[in-house]
mmCIF file of C-alpha atoms in Angstrom:
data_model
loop_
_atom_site.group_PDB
_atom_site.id
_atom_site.type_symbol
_atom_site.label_atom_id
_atom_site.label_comp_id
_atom_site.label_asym_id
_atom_site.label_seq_id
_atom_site.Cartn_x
_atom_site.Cartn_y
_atom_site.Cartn_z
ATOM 1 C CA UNK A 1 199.079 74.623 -27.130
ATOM 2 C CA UNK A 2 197.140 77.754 -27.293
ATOM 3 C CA UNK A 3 197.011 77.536 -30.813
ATOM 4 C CA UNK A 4 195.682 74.431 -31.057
ATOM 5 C CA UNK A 5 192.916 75.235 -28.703
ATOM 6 C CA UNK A 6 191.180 77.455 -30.904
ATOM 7 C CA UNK A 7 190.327 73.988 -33.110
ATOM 8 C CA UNK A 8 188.079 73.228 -30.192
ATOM 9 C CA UNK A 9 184.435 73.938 -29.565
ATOM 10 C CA UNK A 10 183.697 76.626 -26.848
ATOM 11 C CA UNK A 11 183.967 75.219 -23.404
ATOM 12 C CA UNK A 12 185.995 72.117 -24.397
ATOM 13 C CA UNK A 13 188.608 73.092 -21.646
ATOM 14 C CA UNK A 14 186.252 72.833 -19.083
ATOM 15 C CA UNK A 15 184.447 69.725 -19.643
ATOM 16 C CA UNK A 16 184.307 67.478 -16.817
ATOM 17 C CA UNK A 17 182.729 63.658 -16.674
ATOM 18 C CA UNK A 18 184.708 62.746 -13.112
ATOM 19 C CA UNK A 19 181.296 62.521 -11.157
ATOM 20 C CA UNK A 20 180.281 59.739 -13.067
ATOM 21 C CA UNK A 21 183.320 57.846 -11.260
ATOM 22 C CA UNK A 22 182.511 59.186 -8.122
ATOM 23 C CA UNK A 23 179.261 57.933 -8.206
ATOM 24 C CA UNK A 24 180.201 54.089 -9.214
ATOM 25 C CA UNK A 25 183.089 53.872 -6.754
ATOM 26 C CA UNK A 26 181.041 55.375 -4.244
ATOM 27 C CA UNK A 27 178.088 53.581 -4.946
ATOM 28 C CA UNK A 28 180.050 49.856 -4.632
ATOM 29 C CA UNK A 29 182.054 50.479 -1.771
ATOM 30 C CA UNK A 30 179.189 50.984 0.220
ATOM 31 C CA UNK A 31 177.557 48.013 -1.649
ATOM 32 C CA UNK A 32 180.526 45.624 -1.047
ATOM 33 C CA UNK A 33 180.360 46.788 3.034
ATOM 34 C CA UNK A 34 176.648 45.755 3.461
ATOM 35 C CA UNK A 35 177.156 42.938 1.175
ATOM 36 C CA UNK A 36 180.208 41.594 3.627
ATOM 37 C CA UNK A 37 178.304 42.428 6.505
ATOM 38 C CA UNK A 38 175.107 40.551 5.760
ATOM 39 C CA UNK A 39 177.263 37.980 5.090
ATOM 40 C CA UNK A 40 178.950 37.616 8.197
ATOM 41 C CA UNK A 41 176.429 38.647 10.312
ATOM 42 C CA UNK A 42 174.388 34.901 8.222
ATOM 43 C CA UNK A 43 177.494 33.032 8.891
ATOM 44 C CA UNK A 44 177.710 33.683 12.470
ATOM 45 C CA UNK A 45 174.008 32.871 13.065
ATOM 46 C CA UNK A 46 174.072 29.707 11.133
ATOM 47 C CA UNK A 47 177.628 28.613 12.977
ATOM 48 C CA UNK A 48 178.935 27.524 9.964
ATOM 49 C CA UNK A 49 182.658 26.154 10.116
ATOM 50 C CA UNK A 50 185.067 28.105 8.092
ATOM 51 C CA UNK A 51 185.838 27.356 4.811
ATOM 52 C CA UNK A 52 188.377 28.002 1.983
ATOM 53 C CA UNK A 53 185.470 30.958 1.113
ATOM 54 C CA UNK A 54 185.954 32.718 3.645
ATOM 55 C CA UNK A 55 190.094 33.251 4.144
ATOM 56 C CA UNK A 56 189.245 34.806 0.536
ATOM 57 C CA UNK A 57 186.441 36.705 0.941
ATOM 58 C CA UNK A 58 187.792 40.058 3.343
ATOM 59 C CA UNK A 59 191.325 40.254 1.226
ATOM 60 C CA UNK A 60 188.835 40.586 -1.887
ATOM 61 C CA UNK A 61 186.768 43.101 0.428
ATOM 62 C CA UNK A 62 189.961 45.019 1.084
ATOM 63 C CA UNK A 63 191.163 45.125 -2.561
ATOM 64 C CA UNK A 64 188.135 46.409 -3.550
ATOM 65 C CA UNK A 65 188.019 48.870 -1.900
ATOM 66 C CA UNK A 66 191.199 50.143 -2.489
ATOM 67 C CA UNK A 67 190.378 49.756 -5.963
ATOM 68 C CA UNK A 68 187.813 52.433 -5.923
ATOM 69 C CA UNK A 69 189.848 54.326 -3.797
ATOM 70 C CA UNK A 70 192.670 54.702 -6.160
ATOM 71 C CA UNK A 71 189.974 55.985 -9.162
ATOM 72 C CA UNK A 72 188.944 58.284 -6.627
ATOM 73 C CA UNK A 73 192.749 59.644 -5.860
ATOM 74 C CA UNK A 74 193.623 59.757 -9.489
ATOM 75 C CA UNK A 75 190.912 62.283 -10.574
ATOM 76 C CA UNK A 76 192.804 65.141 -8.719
ATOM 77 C CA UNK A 77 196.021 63.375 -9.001
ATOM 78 C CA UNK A 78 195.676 63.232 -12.469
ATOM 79 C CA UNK A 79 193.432 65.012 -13.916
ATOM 80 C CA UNK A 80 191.396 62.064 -14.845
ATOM 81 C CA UNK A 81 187.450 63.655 -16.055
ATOM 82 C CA UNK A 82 189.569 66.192 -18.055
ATOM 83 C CA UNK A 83 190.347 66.526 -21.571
ATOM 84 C CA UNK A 84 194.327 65.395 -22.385
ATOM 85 C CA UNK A 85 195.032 68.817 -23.746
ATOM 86 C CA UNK A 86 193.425 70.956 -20.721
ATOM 87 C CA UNK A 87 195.422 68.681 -18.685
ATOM 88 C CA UNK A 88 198.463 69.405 -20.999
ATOM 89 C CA UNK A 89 198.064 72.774 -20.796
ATOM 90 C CA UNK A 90 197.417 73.340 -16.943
ATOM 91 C CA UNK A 91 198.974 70.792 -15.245
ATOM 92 C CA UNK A 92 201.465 68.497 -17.711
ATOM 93 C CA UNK A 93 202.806 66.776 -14.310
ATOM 94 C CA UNK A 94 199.591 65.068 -14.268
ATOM 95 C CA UNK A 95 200.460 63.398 -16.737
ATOM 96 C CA UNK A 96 203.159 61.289 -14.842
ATOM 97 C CA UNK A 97 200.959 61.006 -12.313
ATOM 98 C CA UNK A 98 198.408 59.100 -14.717
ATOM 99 C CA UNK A 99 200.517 57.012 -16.116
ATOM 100 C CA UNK A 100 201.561 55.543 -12.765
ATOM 101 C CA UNK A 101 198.430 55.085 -11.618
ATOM 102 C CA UNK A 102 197.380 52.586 -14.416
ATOM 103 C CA UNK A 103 200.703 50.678 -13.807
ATOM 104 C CA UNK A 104 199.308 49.954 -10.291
ATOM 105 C CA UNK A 105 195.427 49.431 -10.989
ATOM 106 C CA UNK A 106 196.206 46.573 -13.563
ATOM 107 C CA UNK A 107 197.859 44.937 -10.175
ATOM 108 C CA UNK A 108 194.648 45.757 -7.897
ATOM 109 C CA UNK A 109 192.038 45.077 -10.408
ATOM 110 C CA UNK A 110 193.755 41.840 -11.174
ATOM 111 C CA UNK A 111 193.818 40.680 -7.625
ATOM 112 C CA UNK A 112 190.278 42.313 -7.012
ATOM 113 C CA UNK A 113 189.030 39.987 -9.546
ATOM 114 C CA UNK A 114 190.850 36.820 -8.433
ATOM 115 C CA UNK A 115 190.095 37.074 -4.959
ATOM 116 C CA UNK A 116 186.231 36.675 -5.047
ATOM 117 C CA UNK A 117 186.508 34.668 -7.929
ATOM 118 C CA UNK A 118 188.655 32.130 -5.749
ATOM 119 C CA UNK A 119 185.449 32.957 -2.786
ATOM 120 C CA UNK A 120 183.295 31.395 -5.251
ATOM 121 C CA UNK A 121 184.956 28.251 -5.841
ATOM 122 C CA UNK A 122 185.801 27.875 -2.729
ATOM 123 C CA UNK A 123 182.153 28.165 -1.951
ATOM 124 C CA UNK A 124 181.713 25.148 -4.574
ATOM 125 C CA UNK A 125 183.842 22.865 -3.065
ATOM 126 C CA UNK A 126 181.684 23.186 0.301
ATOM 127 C CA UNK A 127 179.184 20.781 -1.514
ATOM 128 C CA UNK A 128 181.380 18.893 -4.376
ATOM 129 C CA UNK A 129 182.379 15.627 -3.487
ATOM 130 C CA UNK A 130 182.964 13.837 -6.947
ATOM 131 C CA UNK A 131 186.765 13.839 -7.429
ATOM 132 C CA UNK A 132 186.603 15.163 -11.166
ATOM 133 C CA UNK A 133 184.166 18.589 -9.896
ATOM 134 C CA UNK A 134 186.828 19.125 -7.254
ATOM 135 C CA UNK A 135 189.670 18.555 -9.522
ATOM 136 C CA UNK A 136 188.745 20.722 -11.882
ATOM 137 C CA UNK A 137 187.750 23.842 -9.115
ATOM 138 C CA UNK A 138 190.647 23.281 -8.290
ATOM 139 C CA UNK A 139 191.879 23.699 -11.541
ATOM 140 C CA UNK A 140 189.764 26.728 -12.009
ATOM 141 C CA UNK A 141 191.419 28.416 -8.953
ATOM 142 C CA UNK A 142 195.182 27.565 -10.296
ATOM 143 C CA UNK A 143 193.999 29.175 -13.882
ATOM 144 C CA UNK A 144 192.208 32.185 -11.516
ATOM 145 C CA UNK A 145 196.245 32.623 -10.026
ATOM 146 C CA UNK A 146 198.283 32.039 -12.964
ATOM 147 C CA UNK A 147 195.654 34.560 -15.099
ATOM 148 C CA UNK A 148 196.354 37.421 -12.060
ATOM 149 C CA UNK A 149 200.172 36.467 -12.180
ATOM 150 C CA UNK A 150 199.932 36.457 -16.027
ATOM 151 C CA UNK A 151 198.342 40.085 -16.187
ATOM 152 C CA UNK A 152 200.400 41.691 -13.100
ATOM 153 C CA UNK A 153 203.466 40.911 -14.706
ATOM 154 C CA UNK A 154 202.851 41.326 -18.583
ATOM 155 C CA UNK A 155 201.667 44.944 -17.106
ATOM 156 C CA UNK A 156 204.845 45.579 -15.423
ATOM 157 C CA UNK A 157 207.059 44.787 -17.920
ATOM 158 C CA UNK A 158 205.303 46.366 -20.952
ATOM 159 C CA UNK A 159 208.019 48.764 -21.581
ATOM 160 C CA UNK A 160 211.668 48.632 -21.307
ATOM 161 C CA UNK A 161 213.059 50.510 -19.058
ATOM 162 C CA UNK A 162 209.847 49.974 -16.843
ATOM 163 C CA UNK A 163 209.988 53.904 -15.867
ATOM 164 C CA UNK A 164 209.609 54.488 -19.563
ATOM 165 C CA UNK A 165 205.649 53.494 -18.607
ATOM 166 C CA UNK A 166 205.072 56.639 -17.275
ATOM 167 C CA UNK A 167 208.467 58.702 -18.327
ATOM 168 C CA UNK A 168 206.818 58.488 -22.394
ATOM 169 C CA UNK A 169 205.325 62.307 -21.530
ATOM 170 C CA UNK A 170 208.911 63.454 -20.794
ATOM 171 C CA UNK A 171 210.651 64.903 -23.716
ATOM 172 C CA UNK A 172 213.570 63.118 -24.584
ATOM 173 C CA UNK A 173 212.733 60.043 -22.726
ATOM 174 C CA UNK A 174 214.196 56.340 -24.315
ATOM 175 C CA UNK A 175 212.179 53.503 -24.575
ATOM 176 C CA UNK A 176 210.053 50.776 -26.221
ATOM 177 C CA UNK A 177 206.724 49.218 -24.886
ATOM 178 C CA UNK A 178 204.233 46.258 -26.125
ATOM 179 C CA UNK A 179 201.078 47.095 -28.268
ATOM 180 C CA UNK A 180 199.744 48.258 -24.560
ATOM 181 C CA UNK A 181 196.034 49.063 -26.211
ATOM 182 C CA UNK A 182 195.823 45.510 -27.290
ATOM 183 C CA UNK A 183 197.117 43.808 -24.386
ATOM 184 C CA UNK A 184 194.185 46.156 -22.019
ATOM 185 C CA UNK A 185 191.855 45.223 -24.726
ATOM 186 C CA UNK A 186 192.077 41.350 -23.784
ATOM 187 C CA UNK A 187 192.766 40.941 -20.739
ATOM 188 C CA UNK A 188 189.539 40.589 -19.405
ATOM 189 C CA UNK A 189 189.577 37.582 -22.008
ATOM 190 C CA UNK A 190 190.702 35.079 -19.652
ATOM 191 C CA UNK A 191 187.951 35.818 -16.793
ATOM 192 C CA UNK A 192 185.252 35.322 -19.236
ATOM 193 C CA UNK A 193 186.707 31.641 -20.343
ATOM 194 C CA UNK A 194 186.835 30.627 -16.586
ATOM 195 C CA UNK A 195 183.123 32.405 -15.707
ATOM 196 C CA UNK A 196 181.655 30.122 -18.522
ATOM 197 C CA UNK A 197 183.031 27.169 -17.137
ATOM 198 C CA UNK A 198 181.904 28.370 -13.273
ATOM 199 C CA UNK A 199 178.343 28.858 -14.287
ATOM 200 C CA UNK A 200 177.811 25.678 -15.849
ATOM 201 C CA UNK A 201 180.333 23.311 -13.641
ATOM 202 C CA UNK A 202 177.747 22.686 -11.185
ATOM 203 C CA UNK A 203 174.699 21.698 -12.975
ATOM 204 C CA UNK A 204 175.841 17.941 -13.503
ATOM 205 C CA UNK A 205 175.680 17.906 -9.530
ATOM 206 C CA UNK A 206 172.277 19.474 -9.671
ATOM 207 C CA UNK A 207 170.752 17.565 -11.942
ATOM 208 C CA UNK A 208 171.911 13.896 -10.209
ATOM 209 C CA UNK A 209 170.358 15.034 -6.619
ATOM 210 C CA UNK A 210 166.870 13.621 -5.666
ATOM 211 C CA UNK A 211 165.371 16.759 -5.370
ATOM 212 C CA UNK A 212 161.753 18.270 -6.981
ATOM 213 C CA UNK A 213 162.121 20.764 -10.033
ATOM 214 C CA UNK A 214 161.502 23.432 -7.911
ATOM 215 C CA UNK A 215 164.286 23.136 -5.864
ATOM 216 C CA UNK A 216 166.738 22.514 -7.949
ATOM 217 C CA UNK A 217 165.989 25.633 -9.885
ATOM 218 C CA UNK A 218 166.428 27.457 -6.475
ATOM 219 C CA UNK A 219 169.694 25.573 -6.086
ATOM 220 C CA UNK A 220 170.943 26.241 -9.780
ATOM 221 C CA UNK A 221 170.109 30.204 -9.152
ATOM 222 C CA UNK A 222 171.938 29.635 -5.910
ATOM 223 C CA UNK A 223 175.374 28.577 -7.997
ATOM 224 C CA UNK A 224 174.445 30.846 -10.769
ATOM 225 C CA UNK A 225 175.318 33.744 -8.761
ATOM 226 C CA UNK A 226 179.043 32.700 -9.091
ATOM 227 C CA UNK A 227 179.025 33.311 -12.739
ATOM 228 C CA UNK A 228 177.210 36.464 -12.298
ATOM 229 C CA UNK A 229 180.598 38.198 -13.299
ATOM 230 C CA UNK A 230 180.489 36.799 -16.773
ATOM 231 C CA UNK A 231 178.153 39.421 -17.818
ATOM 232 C CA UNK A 232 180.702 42.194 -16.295
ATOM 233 C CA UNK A 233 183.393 40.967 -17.971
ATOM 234 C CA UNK A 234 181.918 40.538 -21.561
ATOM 235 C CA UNK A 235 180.693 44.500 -20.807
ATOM 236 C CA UNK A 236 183.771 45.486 -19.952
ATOM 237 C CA UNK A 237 185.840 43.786 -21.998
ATOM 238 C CA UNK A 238 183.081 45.436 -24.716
ATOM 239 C CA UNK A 239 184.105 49.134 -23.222
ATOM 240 C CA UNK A 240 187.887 48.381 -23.566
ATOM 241 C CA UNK A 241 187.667 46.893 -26.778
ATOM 242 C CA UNK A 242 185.903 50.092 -28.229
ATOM 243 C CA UNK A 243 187.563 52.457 -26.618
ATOM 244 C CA UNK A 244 191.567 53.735 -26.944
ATOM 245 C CA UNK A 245 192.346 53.986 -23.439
ATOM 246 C CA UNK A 246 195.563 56.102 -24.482
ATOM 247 C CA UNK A 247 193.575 58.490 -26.499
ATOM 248 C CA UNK A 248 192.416 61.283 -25.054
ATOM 249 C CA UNK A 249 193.570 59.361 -21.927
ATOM 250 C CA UNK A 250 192.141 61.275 -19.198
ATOM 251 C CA UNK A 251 188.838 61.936 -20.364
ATOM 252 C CA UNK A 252 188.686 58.362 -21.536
ATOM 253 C CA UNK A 253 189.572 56.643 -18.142
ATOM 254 C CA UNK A 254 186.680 57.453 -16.784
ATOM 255 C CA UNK A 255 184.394 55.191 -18.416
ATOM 256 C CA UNK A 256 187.111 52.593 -18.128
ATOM 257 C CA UNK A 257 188.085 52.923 -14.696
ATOM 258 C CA UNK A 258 184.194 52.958 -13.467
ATOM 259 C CA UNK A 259 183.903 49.045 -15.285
ATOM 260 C CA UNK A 260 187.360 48.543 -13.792
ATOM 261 C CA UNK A 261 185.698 48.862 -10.611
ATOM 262 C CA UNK A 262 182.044 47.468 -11.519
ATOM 263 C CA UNK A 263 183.622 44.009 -12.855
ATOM 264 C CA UNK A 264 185.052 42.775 -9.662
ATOM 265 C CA UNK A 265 182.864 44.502 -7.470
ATOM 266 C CA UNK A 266 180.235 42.259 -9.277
ATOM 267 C CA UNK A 267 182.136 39.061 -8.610
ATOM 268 C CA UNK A 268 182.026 39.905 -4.942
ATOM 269 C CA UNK A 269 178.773 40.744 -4.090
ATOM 270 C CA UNK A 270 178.341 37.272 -6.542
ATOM 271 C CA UNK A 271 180.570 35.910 -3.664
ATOM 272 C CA UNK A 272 178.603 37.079 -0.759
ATOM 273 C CA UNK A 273 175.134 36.459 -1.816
ATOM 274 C CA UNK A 274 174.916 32.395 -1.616
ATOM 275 C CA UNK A 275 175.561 32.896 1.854
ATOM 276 C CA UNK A 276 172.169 35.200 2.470
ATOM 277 C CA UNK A 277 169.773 32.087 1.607
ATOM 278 C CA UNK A 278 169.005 31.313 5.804
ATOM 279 C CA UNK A 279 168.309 35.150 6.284
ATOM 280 C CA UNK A 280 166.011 35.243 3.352
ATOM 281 C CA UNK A 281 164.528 31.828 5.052
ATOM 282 C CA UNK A 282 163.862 32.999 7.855
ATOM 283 C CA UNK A 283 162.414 36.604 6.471
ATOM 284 C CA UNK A 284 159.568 34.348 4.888
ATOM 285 C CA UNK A 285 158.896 32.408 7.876
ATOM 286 C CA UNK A 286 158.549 35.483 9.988
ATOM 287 C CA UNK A 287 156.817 37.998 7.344
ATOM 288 C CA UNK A 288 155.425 36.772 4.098
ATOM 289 C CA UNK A 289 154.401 32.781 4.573
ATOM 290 C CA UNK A 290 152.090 34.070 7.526
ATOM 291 C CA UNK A 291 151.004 36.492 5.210
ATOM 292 C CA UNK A 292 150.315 33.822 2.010
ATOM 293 C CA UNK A 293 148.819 31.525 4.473
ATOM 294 C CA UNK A 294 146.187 33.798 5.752
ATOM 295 C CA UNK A 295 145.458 34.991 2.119
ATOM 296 C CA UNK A 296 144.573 31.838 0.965
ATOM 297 C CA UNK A 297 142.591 31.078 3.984
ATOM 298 C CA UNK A 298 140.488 34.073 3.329
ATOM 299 C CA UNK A 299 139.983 33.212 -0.645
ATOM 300 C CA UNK A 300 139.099 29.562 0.789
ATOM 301 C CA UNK A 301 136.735 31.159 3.304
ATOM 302 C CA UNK A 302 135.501 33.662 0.858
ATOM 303 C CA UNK A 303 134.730 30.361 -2.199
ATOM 304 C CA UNK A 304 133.036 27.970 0.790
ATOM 305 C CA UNK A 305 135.830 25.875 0.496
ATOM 306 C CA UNK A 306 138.022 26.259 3.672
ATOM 307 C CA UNK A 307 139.937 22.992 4.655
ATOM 308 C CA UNK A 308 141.714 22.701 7.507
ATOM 309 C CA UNK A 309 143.618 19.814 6.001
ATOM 310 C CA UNK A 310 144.818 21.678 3.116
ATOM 311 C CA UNK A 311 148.377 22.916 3.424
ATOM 312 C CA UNK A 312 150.586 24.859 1.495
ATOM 313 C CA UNK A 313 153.962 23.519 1.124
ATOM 314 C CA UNK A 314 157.124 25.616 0.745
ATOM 315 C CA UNK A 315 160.055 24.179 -0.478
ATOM 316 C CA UNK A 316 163.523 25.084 0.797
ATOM 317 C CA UNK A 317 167.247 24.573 1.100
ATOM 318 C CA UNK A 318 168.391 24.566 4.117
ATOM 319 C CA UNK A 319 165.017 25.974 5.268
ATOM 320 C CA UNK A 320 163.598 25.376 9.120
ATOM 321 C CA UNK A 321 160.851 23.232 10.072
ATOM 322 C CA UNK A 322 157.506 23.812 12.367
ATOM 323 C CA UNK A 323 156.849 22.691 15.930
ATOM 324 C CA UNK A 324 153.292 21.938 15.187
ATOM 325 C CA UNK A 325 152.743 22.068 18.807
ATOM 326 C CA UNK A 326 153.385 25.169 19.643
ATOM 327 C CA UNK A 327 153.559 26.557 15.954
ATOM 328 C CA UNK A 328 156.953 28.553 15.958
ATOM 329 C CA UNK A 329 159.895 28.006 13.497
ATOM 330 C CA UNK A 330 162.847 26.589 14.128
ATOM 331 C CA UNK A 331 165.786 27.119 12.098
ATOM 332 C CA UNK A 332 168.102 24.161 11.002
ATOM 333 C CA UNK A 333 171.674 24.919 12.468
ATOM 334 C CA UNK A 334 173.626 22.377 11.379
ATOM 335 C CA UNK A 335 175.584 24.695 9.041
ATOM 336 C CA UNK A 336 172.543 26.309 6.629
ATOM 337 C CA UNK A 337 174.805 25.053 3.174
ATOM 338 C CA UNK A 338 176.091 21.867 3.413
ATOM 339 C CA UNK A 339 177.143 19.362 1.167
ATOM 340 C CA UNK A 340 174.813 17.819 -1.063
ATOM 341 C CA UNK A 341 173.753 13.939 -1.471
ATOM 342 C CA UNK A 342 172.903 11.931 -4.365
ATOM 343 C CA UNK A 343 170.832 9.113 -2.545
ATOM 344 C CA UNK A 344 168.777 11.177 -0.227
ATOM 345 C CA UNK A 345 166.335 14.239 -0.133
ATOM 346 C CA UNK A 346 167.945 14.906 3.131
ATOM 347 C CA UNK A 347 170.824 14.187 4.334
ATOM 348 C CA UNK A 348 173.564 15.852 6.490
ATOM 349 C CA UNK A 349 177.137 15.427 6.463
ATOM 350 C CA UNK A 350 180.188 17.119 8.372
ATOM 351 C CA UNK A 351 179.501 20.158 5.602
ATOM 352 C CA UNK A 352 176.559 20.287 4.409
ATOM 353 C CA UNK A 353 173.175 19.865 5.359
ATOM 354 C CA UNK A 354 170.786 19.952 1.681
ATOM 355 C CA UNK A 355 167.290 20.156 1.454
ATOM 356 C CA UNK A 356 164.442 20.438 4.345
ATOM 357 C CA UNK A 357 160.412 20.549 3.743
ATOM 358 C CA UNK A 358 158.343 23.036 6.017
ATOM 359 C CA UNK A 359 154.912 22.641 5.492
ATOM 360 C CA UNK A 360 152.836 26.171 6.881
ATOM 361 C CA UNK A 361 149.322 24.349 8.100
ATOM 362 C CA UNK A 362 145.681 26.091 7.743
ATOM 363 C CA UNK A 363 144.599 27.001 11.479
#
């Protein structure tokens, strides 16, 4: 080993990229525990029943977190920001180490992905009531379980004996294992087949409701935040794809294992978000309609033009509506997302209530 050293540049021993792990797992755990906060703290003020969302939504918090956890562990575990052959040469156990850790982060990523994915569509089928969009969520979420299944267990037995996994280091070890850098090169496939299909599944409700333009480009970003994770997946499955994960192994896991934890920290946050429209509502009530409504007073005032009957209407979903008597906002409560009509601009049903109009007045 010392021999071969010398074909290395000058300091090659002691390079070290593990911060830029540190940073991303750091960075999205505390991301994913404001996200699931917000999120709770909007679905306790709106009194929103519980849905099929939310029995997924703090198991995906949890596996998360552990996910970024474990890159965390393995970088003094095993040796992970480190050259393979400074790890070889100072601390060859860590080699073991390494190898076992990947066996268990295909399990956590793959559930870390599933879980918020499942959120989403469980989110969906808040407002779908057309059989054929519920079927095929639920669909979705049986190809979401059998794709986590599918990966978990392809991982696990990739070699036979499974020991031989992380026993391949040990001279003398027996074994054989799967094309392993093809199978970690696809299978983030799957995730981006079901993401298309999420992003797009809802527009056909969209586009049948009775609403104006405007809102249903608010309601389409709304849904389009549960195929957020389709850009995540086509970037990591990008990384993966270009990169040899078992070459120069621990220097090369830390690019992978930081979109290992981006990906399905993505989906979550994607998960949490729809839930954060109220608080947003009510954070332009309070601060900047007030604001807009006084500006365009004074450019009114300012052009000779001032109207008192001129108002400025601002379209919502789920927003609140004005006592005009004694001008405070009131916030619908009747469960801030429920399920959409087709025959009405507003309706409400035991879900869902869709689409109010607030109108701010010029005093």
């Amino acid at each position: 080993m010392s021999s071969d050293s010398k074909d290395y540049p000058p300091g090659y021993l002691n390079e070290y990229c593990g911060g830029e792990l540190i940073a991303t797992a750091v960075v999205f755990m505390v991301l994913e525990i404001a996200f699931a906060t917000i999120r709770w703290y909007a679905k306790r003020r709106q009194d929103v029943p519980i849905g099929l969302d939310d029995w997924f939504i703090w198991p995906a918090l949890a596996v998360n977190i552990i996910l970024c956890i474990e890159g965390l562990i393995l970088i003094p575990l095993a040796g992970v920001g480190q050259h393979l052959i400074a790890v070889e040469a100072r601390s060859p156990e860590k080699l073991i180490a390494w190898s076992k850790g990947v066996y268990a982060c295909v399990w956590i990523w793959a559930l870390a992905v599933a879980l918020p994915k499942m959120a989403i569509m469980g989110f969906y089928l808040r407002f779908f009531k057309s059989t054929y969009e519920r079927a095929i969520t639920y669909t979705l979420m049986a190809i979401t379980v059998a794709t986590f299944l599918a990966i978990g267990l392809t991982a696990t037995f990739s070699c036979t004996p499974v020991s031989y996994q992380w026993e391949q280091s040990i001279p003398g070890a027996k074994g054989k294992c799967i094309d392993v850098t093809v199978f970690y090169d696809w299978m983030s496939f799957p995730n981006i087949v079901t993401d298309a299909i999420m992003l797009v599944l809802p527009l056909p409700m969209i586009f049948r409701l009775h609403l104006s333009q405007r809102q249903k480009i608010g309601l389409a970003c709304i849904f389009a935040t549960g195929g957020a994770g389709i850009i995540t997946s086509c970037l990591r499955f990008a990384n993966f794809y270009n990169r040899n994960a078992f070459e120069d192994n621990t220097w090369t896991s830390v690019q992978l294992l930081k979109w290992t934890d981006i990906e399905p920290g993505i989906y979550f946050l994607a998960a949490c978000m729809p839930s954060f429209g109220p608080l947003f509502q009510r954070a332009w009530n309070k601060f900047i309609a007030p604001y807009v409504s006084s500006l365009r007073r004074s450019t009114k005032g300012t052009n000779g033009s001032h109207s008192d009957n001129g108002p400025l209407a601002l379209h919502t979903i789920g927003g609140g509506r004005r006592d005009h008597r004694s001008g405070k906002y009131s916030d619908a409560r009747a469960g801030g997302f429920s399920r959409l009509s087709e025959d009405a601009d507003e309706t409400r049903t035991s879900h869902i209530q869709v689409t109010s109009t607030f109108t701010v007045d010029h005093v």
